[in-house]
mmCIF file of C-alpha atoms and ligand atoms in Angstrom:
data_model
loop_
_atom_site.group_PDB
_atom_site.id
_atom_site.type_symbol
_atom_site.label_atom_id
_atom_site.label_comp_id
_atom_site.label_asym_id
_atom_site.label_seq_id
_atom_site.Cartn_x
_atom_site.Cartn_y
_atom_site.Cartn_z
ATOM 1 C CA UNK A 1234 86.857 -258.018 71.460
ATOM 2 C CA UNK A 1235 90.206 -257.132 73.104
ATOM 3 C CA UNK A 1236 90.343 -255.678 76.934
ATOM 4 C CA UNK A 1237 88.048 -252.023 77.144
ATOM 5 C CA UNK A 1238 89.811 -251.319 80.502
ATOM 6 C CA UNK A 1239 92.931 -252.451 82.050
ATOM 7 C CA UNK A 1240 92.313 -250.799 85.566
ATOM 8 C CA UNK A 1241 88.752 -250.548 86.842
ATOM 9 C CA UNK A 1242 87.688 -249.493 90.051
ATOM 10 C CA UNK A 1243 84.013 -249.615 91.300
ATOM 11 C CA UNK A 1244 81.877 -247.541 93.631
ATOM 12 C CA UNK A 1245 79.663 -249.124 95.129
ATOM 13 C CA UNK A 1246 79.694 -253.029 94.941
ATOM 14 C CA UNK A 1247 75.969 -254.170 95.078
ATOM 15 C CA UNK A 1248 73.553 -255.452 92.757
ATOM 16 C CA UNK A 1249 73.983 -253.344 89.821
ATOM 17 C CA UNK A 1250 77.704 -252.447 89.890
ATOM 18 C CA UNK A 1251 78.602 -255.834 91.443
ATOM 19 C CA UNK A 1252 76.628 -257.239 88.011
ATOM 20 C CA UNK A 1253 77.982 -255.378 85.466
ATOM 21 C CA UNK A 1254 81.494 -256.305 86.284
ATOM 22 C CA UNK A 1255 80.764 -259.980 86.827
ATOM 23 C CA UNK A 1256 79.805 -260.000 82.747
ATOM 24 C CA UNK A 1257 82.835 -258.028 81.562
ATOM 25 C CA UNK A 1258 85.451 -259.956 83.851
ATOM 26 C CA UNK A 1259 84.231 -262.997 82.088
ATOM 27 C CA UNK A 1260 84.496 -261.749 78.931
ATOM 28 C CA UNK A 1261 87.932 -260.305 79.848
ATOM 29 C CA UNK A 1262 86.689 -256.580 78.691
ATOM 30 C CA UNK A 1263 87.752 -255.734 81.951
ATOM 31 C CA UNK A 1264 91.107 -256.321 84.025
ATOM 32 C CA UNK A 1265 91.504 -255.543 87.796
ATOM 33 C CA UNK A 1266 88.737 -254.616 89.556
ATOM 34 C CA UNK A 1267 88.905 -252.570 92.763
ATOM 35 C CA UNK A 1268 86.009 -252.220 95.046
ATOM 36 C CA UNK A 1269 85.265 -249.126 97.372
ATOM 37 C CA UNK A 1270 82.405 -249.430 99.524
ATOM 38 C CA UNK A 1271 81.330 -247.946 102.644
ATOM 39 C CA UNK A 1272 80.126 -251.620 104.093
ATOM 40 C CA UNK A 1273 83.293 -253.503 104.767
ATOM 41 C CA UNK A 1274 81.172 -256.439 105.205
ATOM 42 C CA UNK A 1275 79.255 -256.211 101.813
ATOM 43 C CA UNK A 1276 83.173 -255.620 100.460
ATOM 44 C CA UNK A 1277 84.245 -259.065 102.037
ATOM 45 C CA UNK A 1278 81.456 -260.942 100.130
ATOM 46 C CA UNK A 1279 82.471 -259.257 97.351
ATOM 47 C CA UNK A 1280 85.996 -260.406 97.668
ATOM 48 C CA UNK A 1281 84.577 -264.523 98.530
ATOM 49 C CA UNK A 1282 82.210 -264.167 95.421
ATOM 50 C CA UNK A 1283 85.019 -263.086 92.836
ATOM 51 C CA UNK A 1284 83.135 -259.856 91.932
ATOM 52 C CA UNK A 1285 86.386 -258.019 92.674
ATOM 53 C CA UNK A 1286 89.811 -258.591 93.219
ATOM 54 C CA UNK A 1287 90.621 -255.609 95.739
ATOM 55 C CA UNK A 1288 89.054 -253.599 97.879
ATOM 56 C CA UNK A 1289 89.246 -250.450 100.573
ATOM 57 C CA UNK A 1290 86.560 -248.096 102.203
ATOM 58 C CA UNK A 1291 88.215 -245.497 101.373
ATOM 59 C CA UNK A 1292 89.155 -243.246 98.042
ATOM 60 C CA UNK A 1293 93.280 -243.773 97.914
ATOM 61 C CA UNK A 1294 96.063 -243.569 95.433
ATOM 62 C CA UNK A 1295 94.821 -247.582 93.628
ATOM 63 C CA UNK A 1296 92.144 -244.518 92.188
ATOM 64 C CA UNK A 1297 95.057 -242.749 90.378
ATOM 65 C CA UNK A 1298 95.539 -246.024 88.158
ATOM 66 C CA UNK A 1299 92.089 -246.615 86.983
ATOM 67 C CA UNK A 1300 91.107 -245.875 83.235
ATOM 68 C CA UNK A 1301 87.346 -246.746 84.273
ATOM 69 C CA UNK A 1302 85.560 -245.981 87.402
ATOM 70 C CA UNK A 1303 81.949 -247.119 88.088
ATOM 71 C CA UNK A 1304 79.958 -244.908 90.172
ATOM 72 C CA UNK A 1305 77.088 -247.711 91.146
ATOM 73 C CA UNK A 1306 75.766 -245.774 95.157
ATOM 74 C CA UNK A 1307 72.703 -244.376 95.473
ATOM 75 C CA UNK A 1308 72.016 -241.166 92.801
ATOM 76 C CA UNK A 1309 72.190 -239.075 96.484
ATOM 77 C CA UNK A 1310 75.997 -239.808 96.598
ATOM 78 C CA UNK A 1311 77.569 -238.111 93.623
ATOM 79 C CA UNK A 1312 78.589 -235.135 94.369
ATOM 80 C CA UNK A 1313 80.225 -236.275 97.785
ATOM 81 C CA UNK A 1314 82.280 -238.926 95.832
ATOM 82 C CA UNK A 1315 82.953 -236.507 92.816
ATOM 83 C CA UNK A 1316 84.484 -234.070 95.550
ATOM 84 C CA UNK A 1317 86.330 -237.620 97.116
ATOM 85 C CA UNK A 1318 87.662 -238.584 93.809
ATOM 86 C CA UNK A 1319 88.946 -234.905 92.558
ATOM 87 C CA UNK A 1320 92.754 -235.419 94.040
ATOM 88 C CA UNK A 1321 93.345 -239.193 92.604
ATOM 89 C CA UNK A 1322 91.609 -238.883 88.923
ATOM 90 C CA UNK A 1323 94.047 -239.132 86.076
ATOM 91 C CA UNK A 1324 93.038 -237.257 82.837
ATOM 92 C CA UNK A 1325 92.359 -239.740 80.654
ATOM 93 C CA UNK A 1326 90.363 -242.154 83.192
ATOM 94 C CA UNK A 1327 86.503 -242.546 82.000
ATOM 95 C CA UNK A 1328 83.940 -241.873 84.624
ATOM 96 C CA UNK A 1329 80.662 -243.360 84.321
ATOM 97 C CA UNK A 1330 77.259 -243.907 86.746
ATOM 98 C CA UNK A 1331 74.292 -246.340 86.477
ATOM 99 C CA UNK A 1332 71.892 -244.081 88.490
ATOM 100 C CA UNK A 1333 67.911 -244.443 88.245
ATOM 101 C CA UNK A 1334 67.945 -240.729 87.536
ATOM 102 C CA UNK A 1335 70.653 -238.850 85.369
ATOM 103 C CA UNK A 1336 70.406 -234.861 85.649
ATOM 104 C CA UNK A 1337 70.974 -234.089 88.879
ATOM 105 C CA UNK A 1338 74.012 -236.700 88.701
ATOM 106 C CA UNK A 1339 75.632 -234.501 85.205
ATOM 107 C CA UNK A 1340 74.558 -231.351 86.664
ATOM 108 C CA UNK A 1341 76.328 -232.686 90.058
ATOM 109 C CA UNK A 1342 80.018 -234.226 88.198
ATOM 110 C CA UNK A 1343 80.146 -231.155 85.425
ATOM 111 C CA UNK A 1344 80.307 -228.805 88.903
ATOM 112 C CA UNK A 1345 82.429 -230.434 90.849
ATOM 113 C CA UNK A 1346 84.607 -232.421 87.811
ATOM 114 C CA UNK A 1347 84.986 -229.876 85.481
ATOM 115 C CA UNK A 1348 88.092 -230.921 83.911
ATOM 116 C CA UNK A 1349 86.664 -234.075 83.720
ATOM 117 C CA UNK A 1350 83.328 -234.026 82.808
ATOM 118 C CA UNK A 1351 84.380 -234.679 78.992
ATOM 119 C CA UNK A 1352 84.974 -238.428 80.427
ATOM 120 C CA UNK A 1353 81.662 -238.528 82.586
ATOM 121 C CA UNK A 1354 79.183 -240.901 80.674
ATOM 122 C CA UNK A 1355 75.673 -241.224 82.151
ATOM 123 C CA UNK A 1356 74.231 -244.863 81.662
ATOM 124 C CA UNK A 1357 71.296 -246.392 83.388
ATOM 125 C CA UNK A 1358 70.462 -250.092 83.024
ATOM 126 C CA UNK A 1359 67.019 -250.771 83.211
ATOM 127 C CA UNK A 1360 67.176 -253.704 84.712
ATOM 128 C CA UNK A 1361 67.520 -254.699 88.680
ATOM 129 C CA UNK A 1362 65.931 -256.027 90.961
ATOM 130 C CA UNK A 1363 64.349 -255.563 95.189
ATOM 131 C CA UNK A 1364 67.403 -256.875 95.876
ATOM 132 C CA UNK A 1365 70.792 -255.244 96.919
ATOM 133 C CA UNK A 1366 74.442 -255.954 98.221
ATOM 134 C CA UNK A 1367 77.399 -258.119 96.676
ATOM 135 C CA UNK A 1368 75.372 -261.119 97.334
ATOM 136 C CA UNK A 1369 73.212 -260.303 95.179
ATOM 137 C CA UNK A 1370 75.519 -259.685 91.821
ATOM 138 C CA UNK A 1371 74.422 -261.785 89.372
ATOM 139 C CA UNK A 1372 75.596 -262.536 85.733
ATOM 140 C CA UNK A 1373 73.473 -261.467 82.834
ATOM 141 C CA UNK A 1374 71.632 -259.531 84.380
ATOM 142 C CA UNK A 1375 71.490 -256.668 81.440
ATOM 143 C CA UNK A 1376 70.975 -259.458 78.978
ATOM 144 C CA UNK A 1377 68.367 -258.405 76.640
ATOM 145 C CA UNK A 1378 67.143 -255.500 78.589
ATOM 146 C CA UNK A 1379 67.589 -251.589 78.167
ATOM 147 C CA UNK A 1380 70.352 -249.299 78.599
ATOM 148 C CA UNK A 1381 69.843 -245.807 78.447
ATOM 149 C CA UNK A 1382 72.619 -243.589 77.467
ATOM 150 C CA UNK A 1383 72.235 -239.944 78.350
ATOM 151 C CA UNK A 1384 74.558 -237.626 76.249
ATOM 152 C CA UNK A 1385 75.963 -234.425 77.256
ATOM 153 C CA UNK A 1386 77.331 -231.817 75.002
ATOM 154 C CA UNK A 1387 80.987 -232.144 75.901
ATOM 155 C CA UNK A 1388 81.233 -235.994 75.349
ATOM 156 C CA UNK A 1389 84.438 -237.487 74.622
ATOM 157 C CA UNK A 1390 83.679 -239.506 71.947
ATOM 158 C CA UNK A 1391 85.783 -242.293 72.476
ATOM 159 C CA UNK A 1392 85.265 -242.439 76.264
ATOM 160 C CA UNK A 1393 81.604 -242.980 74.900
ATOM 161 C CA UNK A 1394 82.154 -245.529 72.194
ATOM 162 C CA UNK A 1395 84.135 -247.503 74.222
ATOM 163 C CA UNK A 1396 81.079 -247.171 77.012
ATOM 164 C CA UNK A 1397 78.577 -247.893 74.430
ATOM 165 C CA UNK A 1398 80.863 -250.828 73.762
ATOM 166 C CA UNK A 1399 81.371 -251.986 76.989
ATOM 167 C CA UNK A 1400 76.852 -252.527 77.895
ATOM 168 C CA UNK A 1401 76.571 -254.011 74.624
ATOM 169 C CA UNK A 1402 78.938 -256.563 75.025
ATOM 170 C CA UNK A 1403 76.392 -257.385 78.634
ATOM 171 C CA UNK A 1404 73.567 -258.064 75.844
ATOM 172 C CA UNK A 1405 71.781 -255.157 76.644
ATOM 173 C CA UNK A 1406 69.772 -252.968 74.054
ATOM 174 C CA UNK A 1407 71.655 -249.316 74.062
ATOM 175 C CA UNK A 1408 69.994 -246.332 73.023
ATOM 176 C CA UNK A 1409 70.060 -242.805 73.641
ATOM 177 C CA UNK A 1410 67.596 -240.053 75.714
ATOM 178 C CA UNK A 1411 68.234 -236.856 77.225
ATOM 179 C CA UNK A 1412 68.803 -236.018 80.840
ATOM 180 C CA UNK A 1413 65.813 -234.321 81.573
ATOM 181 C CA UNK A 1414 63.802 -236.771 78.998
ATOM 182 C CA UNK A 1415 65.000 -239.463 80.639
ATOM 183 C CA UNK A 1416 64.271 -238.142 84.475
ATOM 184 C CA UNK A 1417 60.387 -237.309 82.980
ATOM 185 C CA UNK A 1418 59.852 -240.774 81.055
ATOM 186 C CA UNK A 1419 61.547 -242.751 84.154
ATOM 187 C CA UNK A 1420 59.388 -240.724 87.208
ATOM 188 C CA UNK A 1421 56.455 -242.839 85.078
ATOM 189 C CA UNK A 1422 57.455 -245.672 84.372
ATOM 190 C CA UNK A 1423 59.998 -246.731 87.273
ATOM 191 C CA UNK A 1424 60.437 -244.464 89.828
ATOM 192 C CA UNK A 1425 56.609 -243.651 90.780
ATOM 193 C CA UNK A 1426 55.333 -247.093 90.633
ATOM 194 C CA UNK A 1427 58.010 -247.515 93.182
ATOM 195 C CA UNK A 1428 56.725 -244.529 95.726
ATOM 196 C CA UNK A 1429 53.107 -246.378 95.036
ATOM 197 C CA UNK A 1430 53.950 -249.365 96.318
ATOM 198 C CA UNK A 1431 55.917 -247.989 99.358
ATOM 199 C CA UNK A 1432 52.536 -245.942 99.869
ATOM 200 C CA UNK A 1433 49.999 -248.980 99.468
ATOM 201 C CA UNK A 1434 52.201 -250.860 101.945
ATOM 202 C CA UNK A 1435 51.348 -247.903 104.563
ATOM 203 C CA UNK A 1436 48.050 -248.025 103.656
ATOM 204 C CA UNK A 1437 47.320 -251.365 104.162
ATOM 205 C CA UNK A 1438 49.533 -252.121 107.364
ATOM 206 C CA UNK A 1439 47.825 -248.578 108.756
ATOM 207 C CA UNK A 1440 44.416 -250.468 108.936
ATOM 208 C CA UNK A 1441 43.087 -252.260 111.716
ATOM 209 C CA UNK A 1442 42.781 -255.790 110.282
ATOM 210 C CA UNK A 1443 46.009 -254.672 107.703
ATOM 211 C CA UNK A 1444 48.555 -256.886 109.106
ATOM 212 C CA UNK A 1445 46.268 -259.960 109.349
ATOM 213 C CA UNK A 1446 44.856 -258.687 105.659
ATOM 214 C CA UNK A 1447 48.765 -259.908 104.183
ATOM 215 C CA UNK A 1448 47.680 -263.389 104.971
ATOM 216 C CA UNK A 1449 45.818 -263.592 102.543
ATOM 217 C CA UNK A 1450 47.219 -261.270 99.940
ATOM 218 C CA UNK A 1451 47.972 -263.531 96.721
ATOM 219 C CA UNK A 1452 49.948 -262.839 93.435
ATOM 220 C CA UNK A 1453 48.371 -259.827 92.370
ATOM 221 C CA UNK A 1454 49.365 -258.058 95.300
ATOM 222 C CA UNK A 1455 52.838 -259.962 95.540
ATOM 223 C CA UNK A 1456 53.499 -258.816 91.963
ATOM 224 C CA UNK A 1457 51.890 -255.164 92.300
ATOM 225 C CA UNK A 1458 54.121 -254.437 96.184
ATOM 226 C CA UNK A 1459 57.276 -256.805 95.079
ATOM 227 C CA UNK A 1460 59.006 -253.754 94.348
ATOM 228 C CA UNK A 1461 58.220 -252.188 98.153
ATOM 229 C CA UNK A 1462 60.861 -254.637 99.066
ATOM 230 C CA UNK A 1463 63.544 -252.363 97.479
ATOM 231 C CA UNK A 1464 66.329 -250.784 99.289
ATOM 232 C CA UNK A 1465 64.675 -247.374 100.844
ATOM 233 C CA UNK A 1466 68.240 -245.435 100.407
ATOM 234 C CA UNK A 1467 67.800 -246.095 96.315
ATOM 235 C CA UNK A 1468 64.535 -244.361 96.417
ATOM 236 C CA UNK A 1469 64.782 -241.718 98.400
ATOM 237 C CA UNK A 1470 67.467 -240.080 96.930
ATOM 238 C CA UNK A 1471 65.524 -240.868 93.459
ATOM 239 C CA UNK A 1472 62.603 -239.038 95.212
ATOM 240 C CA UNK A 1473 64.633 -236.300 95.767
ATOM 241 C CA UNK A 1474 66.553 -236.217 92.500
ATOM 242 C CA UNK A 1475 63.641 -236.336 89.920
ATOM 243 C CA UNK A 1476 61.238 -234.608 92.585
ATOM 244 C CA UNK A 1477 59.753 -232.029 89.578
ATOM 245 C CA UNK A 1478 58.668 -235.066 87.770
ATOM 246 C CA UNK A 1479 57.475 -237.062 90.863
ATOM 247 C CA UNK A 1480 55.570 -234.611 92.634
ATOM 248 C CA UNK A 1481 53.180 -233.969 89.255
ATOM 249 C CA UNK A 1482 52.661 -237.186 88.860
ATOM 250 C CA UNK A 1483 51.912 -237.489 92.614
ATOM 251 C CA UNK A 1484 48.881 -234.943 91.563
ATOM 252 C CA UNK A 1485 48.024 -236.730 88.579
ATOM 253 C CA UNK A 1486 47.993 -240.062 90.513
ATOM 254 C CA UNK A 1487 45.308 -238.070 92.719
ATOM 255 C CA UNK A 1488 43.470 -237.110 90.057
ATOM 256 C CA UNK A 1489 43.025 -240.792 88.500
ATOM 257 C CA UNK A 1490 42.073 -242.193 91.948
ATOM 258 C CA UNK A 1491 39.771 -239.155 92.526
ATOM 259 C CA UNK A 1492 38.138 -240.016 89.097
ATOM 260 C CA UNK A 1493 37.196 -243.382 90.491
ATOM 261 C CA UNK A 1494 36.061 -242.151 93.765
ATOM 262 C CA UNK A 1495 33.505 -239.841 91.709
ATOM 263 C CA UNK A 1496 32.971 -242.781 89.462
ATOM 264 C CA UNK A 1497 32.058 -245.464 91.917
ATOM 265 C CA UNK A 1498 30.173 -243.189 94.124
ATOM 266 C CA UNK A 1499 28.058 -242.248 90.916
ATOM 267 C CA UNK A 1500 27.339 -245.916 90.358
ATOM 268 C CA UNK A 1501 28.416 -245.129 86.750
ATOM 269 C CA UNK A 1502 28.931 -249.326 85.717
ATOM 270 C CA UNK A 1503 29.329 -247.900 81.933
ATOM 271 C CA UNK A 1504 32.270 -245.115 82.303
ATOM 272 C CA UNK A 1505 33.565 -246.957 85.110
ATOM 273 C CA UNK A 1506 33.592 -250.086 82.479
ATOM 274 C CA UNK A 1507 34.930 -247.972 79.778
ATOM 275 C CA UNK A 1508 37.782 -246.720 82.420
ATOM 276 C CA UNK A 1509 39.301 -250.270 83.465
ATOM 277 C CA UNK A 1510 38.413 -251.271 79.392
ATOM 278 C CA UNK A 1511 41.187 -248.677 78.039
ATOM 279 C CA UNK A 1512 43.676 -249.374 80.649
ATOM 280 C CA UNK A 1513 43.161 -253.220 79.810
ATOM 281 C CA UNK A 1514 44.013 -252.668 76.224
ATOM 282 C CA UNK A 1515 47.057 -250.309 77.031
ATOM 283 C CA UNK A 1516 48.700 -253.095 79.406
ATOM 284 C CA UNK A 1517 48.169 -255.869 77.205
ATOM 285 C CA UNK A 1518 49.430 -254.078 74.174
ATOM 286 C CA UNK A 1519 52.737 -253.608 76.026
ATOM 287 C CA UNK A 1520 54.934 -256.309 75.857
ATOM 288 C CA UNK A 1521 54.666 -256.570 72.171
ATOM 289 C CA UNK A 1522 56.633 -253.219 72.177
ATOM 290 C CA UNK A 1523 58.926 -254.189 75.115
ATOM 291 C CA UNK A 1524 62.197 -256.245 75.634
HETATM 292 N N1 LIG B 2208 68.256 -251.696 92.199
HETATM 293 C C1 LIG B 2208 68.013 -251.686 90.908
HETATM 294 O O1 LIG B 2208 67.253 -252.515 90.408
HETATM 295 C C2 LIG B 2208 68.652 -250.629 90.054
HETATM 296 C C3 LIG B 2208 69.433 -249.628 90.600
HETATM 297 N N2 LIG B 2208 70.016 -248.678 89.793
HETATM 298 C C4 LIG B 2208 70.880 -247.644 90.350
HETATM 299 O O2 LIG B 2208 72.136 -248.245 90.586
HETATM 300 C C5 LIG B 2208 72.775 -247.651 91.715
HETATM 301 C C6 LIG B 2208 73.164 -248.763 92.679
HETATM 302 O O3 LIG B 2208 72.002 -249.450 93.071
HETATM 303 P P1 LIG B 2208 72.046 -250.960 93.588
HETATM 304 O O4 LIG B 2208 73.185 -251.671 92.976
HETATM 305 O O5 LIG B 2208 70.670 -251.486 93.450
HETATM 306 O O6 LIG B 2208 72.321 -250.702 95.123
HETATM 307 P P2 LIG B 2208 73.001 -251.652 96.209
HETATM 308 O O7 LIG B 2208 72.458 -251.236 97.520
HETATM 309 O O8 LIG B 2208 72.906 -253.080 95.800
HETATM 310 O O9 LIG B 2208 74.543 -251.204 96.095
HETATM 311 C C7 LIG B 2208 74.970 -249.925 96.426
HETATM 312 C C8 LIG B 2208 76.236 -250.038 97.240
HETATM 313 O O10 LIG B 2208 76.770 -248.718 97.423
HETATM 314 C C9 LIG B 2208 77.332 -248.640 98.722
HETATM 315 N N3 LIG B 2208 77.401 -247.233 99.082
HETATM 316 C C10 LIG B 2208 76.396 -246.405 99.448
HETATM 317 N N4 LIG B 2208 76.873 -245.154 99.641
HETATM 318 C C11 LIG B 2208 78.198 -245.197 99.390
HETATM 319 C C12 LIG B 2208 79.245 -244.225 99.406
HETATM 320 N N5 LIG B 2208 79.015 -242.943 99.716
HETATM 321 N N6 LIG B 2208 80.508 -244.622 99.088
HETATM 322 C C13 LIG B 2208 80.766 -245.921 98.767
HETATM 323 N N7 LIG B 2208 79.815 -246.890 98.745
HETATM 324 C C14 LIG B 2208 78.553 -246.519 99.040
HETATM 325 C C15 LIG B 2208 76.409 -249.470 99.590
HETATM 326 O O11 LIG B 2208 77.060 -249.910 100.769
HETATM 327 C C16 LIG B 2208 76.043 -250.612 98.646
HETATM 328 O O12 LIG B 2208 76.891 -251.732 98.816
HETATM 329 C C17 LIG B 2208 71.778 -246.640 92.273
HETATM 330 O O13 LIG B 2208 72.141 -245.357 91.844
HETATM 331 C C18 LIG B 2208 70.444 -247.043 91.679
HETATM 332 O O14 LIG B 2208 69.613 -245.929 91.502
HETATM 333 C C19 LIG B 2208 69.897 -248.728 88.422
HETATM 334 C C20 LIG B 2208 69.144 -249.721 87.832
HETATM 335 C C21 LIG B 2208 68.452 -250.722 88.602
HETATM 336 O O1 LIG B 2209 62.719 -254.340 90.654
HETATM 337 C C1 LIG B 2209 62.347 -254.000 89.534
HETATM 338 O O2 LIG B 2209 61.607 -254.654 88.828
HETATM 339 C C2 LIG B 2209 62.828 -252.729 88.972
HETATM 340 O O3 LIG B 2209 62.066 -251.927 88.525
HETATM 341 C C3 LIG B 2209 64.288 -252.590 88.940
HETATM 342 C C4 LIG B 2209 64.794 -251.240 88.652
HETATM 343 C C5 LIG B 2209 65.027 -250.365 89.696
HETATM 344 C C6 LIG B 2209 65.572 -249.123 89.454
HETATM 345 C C7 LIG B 2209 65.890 -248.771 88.172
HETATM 346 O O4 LIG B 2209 66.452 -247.579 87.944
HETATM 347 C C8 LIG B 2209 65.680 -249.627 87.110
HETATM 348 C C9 LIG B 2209 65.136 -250.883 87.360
#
């Protein structure tokens, strides 16, 4: 495949950004690759690790050469960079983000980039980690592991081939959702499991022997709270961004735990049974269907 983009620059250079241009610089998709970060100190790893070539903390006229930019901060920061990036933007440059939630972010570039929204692709990768920073870019990261494109109706269609293009030559698995499909199906499967585990964490360290309790805490609970070691500015601009979603399922979480309050205190061993039974078969049915 011959070079996607000659000029790329990247906002934001931590795990996911950081990542994705790792693969395409070795594949030579990509040619220069200029960082902006607000963390000069993340931005000189960045440099020592080869992730990018240049870099600045600020927007400045390197912006006005780019025929890609990566918008890789936290889905809270769009619309600030969007209004940052408005005087250097060239017409033909393709914007795109890999946020954990996608409407708010084309609601927030189709207001603020209007002349440019025809360029804006929405992408997430669903694939990461509890880890974050330059140091913790890593190649093949997307390899076998879903991409979500998010369509909008004034696409440029070869801005999105060549984006479609560009995560397929990572090894990920592209398909397509809508914005606000996307934000529902994500709340459940990502971004909720996510406020969980922050919760549980408070609930256990809130009890008197909590602290001491850790101790002994073994895999179960260090693969259930793992992802309570993610970077709280990720999630709570996700908890703000897809808050319809989240704060229903926050209700039907209370529901489900209510249901085994009444259960247990019923001493009902059969529907109790027949509870943890269903879930069982759900769960182990998964993978089958997943990459
Ligand atoms: N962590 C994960 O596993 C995944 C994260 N995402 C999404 O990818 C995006 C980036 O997340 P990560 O790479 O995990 O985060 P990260 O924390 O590793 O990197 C984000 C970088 O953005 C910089 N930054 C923050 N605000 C900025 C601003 N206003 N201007 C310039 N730089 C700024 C930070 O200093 C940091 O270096 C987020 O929108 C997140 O929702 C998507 C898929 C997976
Ligand atoms: O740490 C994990 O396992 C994750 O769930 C990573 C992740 C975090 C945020 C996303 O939007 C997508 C994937």
């Amino acid at each position: 495949m011959s070079v996607l983009f000659e000029n790329v620059v990247l906002i934001g250079v931590g795990l996911i950004g950081g990542s994705l241009v790792l693969d395409l610089k070795r594949q030579q998709l990509i040619g220069h690759v200029h960082g902006v970060d607000l963390d000069a100190a993340n931005l000189e790893r960045a440099l020592e690790r080869h992730v990018i070539h240049s870099a600045s903390t600020i927007m400045d006229e390197r912006i006005t050469q780019a025929d890609l930019i990566i918008l890789a901060t936290p889905v809270g920061t769009v619309a600030q960079i969007a209004q940052a990036l408005k005087p250097w933007l060239n017409h033909t440059c393709t914007l795109i983000d890999v946020g954990s939630t996608k409407q708010t972010t084309i609601d927030n570039i189709a207001r603020v980039l209007p002349e440019h929204f025809e360029r804006f692709v929405a992408t997430h990768p669903i694939a990461g980690s509890d880890r974050h920073g330059a140091m913790a870019a890593q190649f093949r990261l997307f390899e076998n592991k879903k991409l979500i494109l998010c369509p909008h109706t004034q696409q440029n269609s070869d801005s999105y081939q060549k984006i479609w293009q560009l995560w397929q030559a990572t090894g990920a698995v592209v398909s397509e959702l809508s914005p606000s499909e996307h934000d529902e199906i994500l709340a459940m499967v990502s971004h909720l499991p996510h406020l969980i585990a922050y919760s549980y964490m408070h609930a256990v360290v809130g009890q008197k022997l909590g602290e001491q309790a850790l101790d002994y805490a073994g895999s179960g609970f260090r693969d259930f709270s793992r992802i309570a070691a993610s970077h709280p500015a990720i999630w709570t601009d996700v908890s703000f961004a897809n808050q319809d979603s989240l704060l229903k399922l926050i209700d039907e979480q209370q529901m489900q735990l209510q249901r085994l309050k009444t259960l247990i205190k019923q001493g009902d061993a059969q529907a109790l049974y027949a509870y943890y039974d269903q879930a069982e078969q759900w769960r182990a049915a998964w993978p089958k269907t997943s990459n």
